[in-house]
Amino acid sequence: MSVQVLDGATILSFVEDDEAFTGSIQERFVLLDTDHNGVLSYAEMLKELQSLRVLETHFGIDVETDPDELTHVYDNLFLLFDHDSNGTVDMDEFKAEMKQMMLAMADGLGFLPVQMALKENSLLMNAVQRESTSLFK
Ligand SMILES: [Ca+2]
Ligand SMILES: [Ca+2]
């Protein structure tokens, strides 16, 4: 974890840089696909879904502590990713939905820079790092 400053533009330029964004998504996907069968099961997605929930708390959404309620939230998040409802999330579904979430987040942030505690190798961290390297080009 480290604290970074980012705003909507940081995320937006990252998502629009298709090479950088696709690369990060693929890296993330391979990491989550622990049985290496090329798709993400609910169990494999759970870790990612939990980290998305952590992000939501930054935007003032109430966190339910009731485990049943949380399971329901994760179920719904998984369904969002699983566009064709076949019970697994493939690379295209994963990328499309992560893109939507990043764009929604960029929208929510707007132009006001905020401080966020980011995990190493998270998508947001990649966005920040991409921006700071491109400053020196
Ligand atoms: Ca898998
Ligand atoms: Ca699917």
CSV table of C-alpha atoms and ligand atoms in Angstrom, one decimal:
chain,number,residue,atom,x,y,z
A,1,MET,CA,0.0,0.0,0.0
A,2,SER,CA,1.1,3.5,-0.7
A,3,VAL,CA,-0.7,6.8,-0.8
A,4,GLN,CA,-1.0,8.4,-4.2
A,5,VAL,CA,-2.7,11.4,-5.6
A,6,LEU,CA,-4.9,11.0,-8.6
A,7,ASP,CA,-7.8,12.6,-10.4
A,8,GLY,CA,-10.3,11.6,-13.1
A,9,ALA,CA,-7.8,12.5,-15.9
A,10,THR,CA,-5.2,10.1,-14.5
A,11,ILE,CA,-7.7,7.2,-14.9
A,12,LEU,CA,-9.1,8.4,-18.1
A,13,SER,CA,-5.8,8.7,-20.0
A,14,PHE,CA,-4.9,5.3,-18.7
A,15,VAL,CA,-8.1,3.7,-20.0
A,16,GLU,CA,-7.7,5.4,-23.3
A,17,ASP,CA,-4.2,4.2,-23.7
A,18,ASP,CA,-5.3,0.8,-25.1
A,19,GLU,CA,-1.9,-0.8,-25.0
A,20,ALA,CA,-1.2,0.1,-21.4
A,21,PHE,CA,-4.8,-0.7,-20.2
A,22,THR,CA,-5.1,-4.0,-22.0
A,23,GLY,CA,-1.6,-5.0,-20.7
A,24,SER,CA,-2.7,-4.3,-17.1
A,25,ILE,CA,-6.0,-6.1,-17.6
A,26,GLN,CA,-4.3,-9.2,-19.0
A,27,GLU,CA,-1.7,-9.2,-16.2
A,28,ARG,CA,-4.5,-8.9,-13.6
A,29,PHE,CA,-6.6,-11.6,-15.3
A,30,VAL,CA,-3.7,-14.2,-15.4
A,31,LEU,CA,-3.1,-13.4,-11.7
A,32,LEU,CA,-6.7,-14.1,-10.8
A,33,ASP,CA,-7.0,-17.2,-13.0
A,34,THR,CA,-5.4,-19.5,-10.4
A,35,ASP,CA,-6.3,-22.8,-12.1
A,36,HIS,CA,-5.1,-21.4,-15.5
A,37,ASN,CA,-8.1,-22.5,-17.5
A,38,GLY,CA,-8.5,-19.1,-19.2
A,39,VAL,CA,-11.7,-18.0,-17.5
A,40,LEU,CA,-12.5,-16.7,-14.0
A,41,SER,CA,-14.9,-18.6,-11.8
A,42,TYR,CA,-16.8,-16.9,-9.0
A,43,ALA,CA,-14.3,-18.1,-6.5
A,44,GLU,CA,-11.4,-16.7,-8.5
A,45,MET,CA,-13.2,-13.4,-9.0
A,46,LEU,CA,-14.1,-13.0,-5.3
A,47,LYS,CA,-10.8,-11.5,-4.4
A,48,GLU,CA,-11.1,-8.9,-7.0
A,49,LEU,CA,-14.7,-8.2,-6.1
A,50,GLN,CA,-13.6,-7.7,-2.5
A,51,SER,CA,-11.0,-5.1,-3.6
A,52,LEU,CA,-13.6,-3.3,-5.7
A,53,ARG,CA,-15.8,-3.0,-2.6
A,54,VAL,CA,-12.8,-1.5,-0.8
A,55,LEU,CA,-12.7,1.1,-3.6
A,56,GLU,CA,-16.4,1.9,-3.2
A,57,THR,CA,-15.9,2.9,0.4
A,58,HIS,CA,-13.8,5.7,-0.9
A,59,PHE,CA,-16.8,7.1,-2.6
A,60,GLY,CA,-19.0,7.2,0.4
A,61,ILE,CA,-21.1,4.1,-0.3
A,62,ASP,CA,-22.1,2.4,2.9
A,63,VAL,CA,-20.4,-0.8,3.6
A,64,GLU,CA,-22.8,-3.5,4.9
A,65,THR,CA,-21.2,-5.7,7.5
A,66,ASP,CA,-23.9,-8.4,7.4
A,67,PRO,CA,-22.2,-11.4,5.7
A,68,ASP,CA,-25.4,-12.4,3.9
A,69,GLU,CA,-25.7,-8.9,2.5
A,70,LEU,CA,-22.1,-8.9,1.4
A,71,THR,CA,-22.5,-12.2,-0.4
A,72,HIS,CA,-25.5,-10.7,-2.2
A,73,VAL,CA,-23.3,-7.7,-3.3
A,74,TYR,CA,-20.6,-10.0,-4.6
A,75,ASP,CA,-23.2,-12.1,-6.5
A,76,ASN,CA,-24.5,-9.0,-8.2
A,77,LEU,CA,-21.0,-7.7,-9.0
A,78,PHE,CA,-20.1,-11.1,-10.6
A,79,LEU,CA,-23.3,-11.0,-12.7
A,80,LEU,CA,-22.3,-7.6,-13.9
A,81,PHE,CA,-19.0,-9.1,-15.2
A,82,ASP,CA,-20.6,-12.3,-16.6
A,83,HIS,CA,-22.3,-10.7,-19.6
A,84,ASP,CA,-23.4,-13.9,-21.3
A,85,SER,CA,-24.4,-15.5,-17.9
A,86,ASN,CA,-22.5,-18.7,-18.5
A,87,GLY,CA,-21.1,-18.7,-14.9
A,88,THR,CA,-17.6,-17.6,-15.8
A,89,VAL,CA,-15.9,-14.4,-16.7
A,90,ASP,CA,-13.6,-14.4,-19.8
A,91,MET,CA,-11.0,-11.9,-20.8
A,92,ASP,CA,-13.3,-9.8,-22.9
A,93,GLU,CA,-16.0,-9.6,-20.2
A,94,PHE,CA,-13.4,-8.8,-17.6
A,95,LYS,CA,-11.8,-6.0,-19.7
A,96,ALA,CA,-15.2,-4.5,-20.7
A,97,GLU,CA,-16.5,-4.3,-17.2
A,98,MET,CA,-13.2,-3.1,-15.6
A,99,LYS,CA,-13.2,-0.4,-18.3
A,100,GLN,CA,-16.8,0.6,-17.3
A,101,MET,CA,-15.8,0.8,-13.6
A,102,MET,CA,-12.7,2.8,-14.3
A,103,LEU,CA,-14.7,5.3,-16.4
A,104,ALA,CA,-17.4,5.5,-13.7
A,105,MET,CA,-14.6,6.1,-11.2
A,106,ALA,CA,-13.0,8.8,-13.4
A,107,ASP,CA,-16.4,10.5,-13.7
A,108,GLY,CA,-16.9,10.4,-9.9
A,109,LEU,CA,-13.5,11.9,-9.2
A,110,GLY,CA,-13.7,14.7,-11.8
A,111,PHE,CA,-10.9,17.1,-11.8
A,112,LEU,CA,-10.4,17.3,-8.0
A,113,PRO,CA,-7.2,15.4,-7.1
A,114,VAL,CA,-7.8,13.0,-4.2
A,115,GLN,CA,-5.4,11.0,-2.0
A,116,MET,CA,-5.9,7.3,-2.1
A,117,ALA,CA,-4.2,4.3,-0.5
A,118,LEU,CA,-3.4,2.1,-3.5
A,119,LYS,CA,-2.1,-1.5,-3.5
A,120,GLU,CA,0.9,-2.4,-5.6
A,121,ASN,CA,0.0,-3.7,-9.0
A,122,SER,CA,-3.6,-2.6,-8.7
A,123,LEU,CA,-5.1,-1.0,-11.8
A,124,LEU,CA,-5.3,2.4,-10.2
A,125,MET,CA,-1.6,2.1,-9.2
A,126,ASN,CA,-0.8,1.2,-12.8
A,127,ALA,CA,-2.7,4.3,-13.9
A,128,VAL,CA,-0.7,6.5,-11.5
A,129,GLN,CA,2.6,5.0,-12.5
A,130,ARG,CA,1.8,5.3,-16.2
A,131,GLU,CA,1.1,9.0,-15.7
A,132,SER,CA,4.3,9.7,-13.7
A,133,THR,CA,6.5,7.9,-16.3
A,134,SER,CA,4.9,9.7,-19.2
A,135,LEU,CA,5.7,13.0,-17.5
A,136,PHE,CA,9.4,12.3,-18.1
A,137,LYS,CA,9.1,11.4,-21.8
B,1,CA,CA,-10.0,-20.1,-13.8
B,2,CA,CA,-19.3,-15.2,-19.3
